[in-house]
Coordinates of C-alpha atoms in Angstrom, one line a residue:
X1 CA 106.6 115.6 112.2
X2 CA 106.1 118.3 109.5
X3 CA 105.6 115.9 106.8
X4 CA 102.7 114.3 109.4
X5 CA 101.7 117.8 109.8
X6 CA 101.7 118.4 106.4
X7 CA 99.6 115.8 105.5
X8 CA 97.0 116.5 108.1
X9 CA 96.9 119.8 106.3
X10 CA 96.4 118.6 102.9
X11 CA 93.7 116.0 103.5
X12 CA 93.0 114.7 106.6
X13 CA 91.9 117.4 108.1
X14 CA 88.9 116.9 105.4
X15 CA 87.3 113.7 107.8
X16 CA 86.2 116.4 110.7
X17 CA 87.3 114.3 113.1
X18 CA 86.3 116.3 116.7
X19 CA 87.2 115.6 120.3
X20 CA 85.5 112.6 122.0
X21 CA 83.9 111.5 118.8
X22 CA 83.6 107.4 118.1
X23 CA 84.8 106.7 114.6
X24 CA 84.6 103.8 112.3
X25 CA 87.5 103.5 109.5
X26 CA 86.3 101.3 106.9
X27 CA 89.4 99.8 105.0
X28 CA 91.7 101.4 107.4
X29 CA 94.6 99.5 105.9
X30 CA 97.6 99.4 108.8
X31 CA 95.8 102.6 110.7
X32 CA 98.1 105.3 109.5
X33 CA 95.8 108.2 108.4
X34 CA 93.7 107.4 111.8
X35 CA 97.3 107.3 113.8
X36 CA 98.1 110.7 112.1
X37 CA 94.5 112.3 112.8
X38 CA 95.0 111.4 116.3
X39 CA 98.3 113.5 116.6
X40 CA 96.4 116.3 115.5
X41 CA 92.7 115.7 117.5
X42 CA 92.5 114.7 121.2
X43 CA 90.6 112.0 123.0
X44 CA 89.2 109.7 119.9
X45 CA 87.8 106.6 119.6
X46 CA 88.9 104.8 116.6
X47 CA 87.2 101.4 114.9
X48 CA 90.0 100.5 112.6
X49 CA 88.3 97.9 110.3
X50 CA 89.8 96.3 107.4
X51 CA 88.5 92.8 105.3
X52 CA 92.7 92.1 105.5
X53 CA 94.2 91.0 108.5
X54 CA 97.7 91.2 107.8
X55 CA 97.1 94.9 107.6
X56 CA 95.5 95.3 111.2
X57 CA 98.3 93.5 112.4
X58 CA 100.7 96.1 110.9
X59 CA 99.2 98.8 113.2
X60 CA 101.0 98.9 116.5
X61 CA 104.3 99.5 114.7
X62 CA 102.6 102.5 113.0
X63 CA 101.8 103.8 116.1
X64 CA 104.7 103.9 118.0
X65 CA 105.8 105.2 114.7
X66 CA 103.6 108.3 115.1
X67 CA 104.4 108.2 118.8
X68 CA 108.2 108.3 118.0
X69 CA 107.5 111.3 115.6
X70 CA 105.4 113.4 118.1
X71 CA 107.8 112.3 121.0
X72 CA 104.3 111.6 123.0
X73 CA 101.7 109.4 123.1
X74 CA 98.9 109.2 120.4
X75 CA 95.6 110.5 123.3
X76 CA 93.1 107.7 121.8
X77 CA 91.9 104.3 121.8
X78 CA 91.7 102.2 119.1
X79 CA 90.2 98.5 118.8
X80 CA 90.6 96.6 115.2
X81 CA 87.8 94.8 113.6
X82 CA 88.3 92.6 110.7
X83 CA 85.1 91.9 108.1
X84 CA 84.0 90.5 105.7
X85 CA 83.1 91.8 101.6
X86 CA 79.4 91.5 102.7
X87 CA 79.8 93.3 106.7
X88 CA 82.2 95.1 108.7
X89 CA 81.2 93.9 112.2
X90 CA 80.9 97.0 113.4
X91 CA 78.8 97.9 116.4
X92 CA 75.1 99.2 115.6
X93 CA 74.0 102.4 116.4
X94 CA 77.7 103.3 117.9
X95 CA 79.1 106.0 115.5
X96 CA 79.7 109.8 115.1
X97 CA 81.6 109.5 112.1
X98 CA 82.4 106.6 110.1
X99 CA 85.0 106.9 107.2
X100 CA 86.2 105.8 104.0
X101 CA 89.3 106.6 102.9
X102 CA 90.0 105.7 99.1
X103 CA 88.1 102.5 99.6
X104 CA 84.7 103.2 98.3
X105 CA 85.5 102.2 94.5
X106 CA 87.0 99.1 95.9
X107 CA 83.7 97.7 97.7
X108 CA 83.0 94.4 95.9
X109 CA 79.6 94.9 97.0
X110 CA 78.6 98.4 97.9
X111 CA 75.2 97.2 98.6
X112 CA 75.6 95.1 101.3
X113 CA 77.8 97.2 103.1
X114 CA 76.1 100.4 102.6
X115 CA 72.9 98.7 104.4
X116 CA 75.4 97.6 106.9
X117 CA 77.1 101.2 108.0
X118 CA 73.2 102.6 107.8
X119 CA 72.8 100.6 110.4
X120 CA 76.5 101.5 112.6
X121 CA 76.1 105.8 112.7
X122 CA 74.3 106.9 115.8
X123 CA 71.3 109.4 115.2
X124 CA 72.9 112.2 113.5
X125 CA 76.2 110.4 112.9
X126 CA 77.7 110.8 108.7
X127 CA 79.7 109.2 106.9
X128 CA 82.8 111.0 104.8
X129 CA 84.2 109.4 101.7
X130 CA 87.3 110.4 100.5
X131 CA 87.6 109.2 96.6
X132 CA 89.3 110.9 93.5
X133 CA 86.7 111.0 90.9
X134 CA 86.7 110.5 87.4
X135 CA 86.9 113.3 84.7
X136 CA 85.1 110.9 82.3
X137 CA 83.1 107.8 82.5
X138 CA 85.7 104.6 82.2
X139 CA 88.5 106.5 83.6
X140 CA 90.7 103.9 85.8
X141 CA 92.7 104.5 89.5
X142 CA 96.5 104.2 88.4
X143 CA 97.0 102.2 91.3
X144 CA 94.6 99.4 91.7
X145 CA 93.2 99.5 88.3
X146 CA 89.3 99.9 89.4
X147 CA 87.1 102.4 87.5
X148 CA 87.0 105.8 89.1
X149 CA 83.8 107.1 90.5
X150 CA 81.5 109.7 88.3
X151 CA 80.5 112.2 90.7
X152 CA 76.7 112.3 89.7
X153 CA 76.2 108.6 89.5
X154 CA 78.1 108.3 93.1
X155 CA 75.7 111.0 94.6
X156 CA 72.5 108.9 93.2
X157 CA 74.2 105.7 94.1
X158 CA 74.3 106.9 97.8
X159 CA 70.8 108.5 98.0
X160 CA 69.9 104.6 96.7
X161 CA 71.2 103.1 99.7
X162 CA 69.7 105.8 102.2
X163 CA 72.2 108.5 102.4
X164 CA 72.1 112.2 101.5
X165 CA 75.0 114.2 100.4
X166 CA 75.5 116.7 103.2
X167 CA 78.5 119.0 102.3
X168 CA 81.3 118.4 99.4
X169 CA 84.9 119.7 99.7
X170 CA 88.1 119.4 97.9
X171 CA 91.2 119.2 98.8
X172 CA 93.5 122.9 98.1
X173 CA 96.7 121.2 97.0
X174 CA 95.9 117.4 96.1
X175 CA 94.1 117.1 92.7
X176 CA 90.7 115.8 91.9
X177 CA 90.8 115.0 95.7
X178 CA 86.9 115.3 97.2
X179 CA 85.6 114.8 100.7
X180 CA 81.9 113.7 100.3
X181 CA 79.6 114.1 104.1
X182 CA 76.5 112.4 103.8
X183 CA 73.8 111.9 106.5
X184 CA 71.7 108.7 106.7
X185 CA 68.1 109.3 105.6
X186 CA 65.8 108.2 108.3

């Protein structure tokens, strides 16, 4: 549990998450950073979407893994969705928060789904993306070999498909690790 703790601490405390609050993962893999938020924040309700089956599948074991760990049950409800490169399936007009967690870089086309989550955050709702960026133009991710994000070109990127950078933080332990908010421009 202090390893989970620890991590909460040292990133995923970064997505906001609040009590009550509907939230979209986008690319949520197997659900373990949304399983871990959830032993730390009360009473959410997760969207655990992912292009990869397989990967949704993988969830129930991680949260009884989390469960186990805490030694209570995870207080939220979580319902997987599985899309497409072109749309997450998400439902319109439904979210607080919707997040991306290291996944950005990956989108095969950024367009398409940027119009779609426009389109999934209630009024007021943002989006957070979590992405290490690049010191310098070219610079690759070690681990799936896609070019890293330049800050300035990502900010101008997003205003292009409708969103406006709200508030930036970095992580305090976890190099080059940035927590982008951005609202969707009406």
């Amino acid at each position: 549990m202090k390893s989970a703790e620890e991590n909460y601490q040292r990133s995923s405390q970064y997505f906001g998450c609040q009590p009550g609050e509907y939230i979209a993962s986008v690319g949520a893999s197997n659900g373990y950073i949304e399983a871990q938020i959830s032993l730390f924040v009360d009473h959410l309700e997760w969207y655990l979407q992912d292009i990869d089956s397989a990967c949704l599948f993988e969830f129930p074991k991680v949260r009884t893994h989390f469960e186990q760990l805490s030694g209570k049950p995870i207080n939220a409800t979580f319902q997987l969705v599985l899309g497409s490169f072109l749309q997450t399936n998400l439902p319109d007009q439904y979210f607080d928060r919707i997040l991306l967690s290291n996944v950005y870089h990956e989108l095969s086309d950024r367009g398409a789904i940027l119009r779609d989550l426009y389109t999934k955050l209630k009024p007021g709702g943002v989006m957070i993306i979590m992405e290490r960026m690049a010191r310098k133009k070219g610079e690759r991710h070690k681990d799936c070999g896609h070019v890293k994000l330049v800050e300035p070109d990502f900010i101008q990127e997003m205003r292009s498909f409708s969103f406006r950078l709200r508030k930036k933080e970095a992580s305090a332990t976890l190099p080059n690790l940035q927590f982008f908010t951005f609202e969707a421009i009406p």
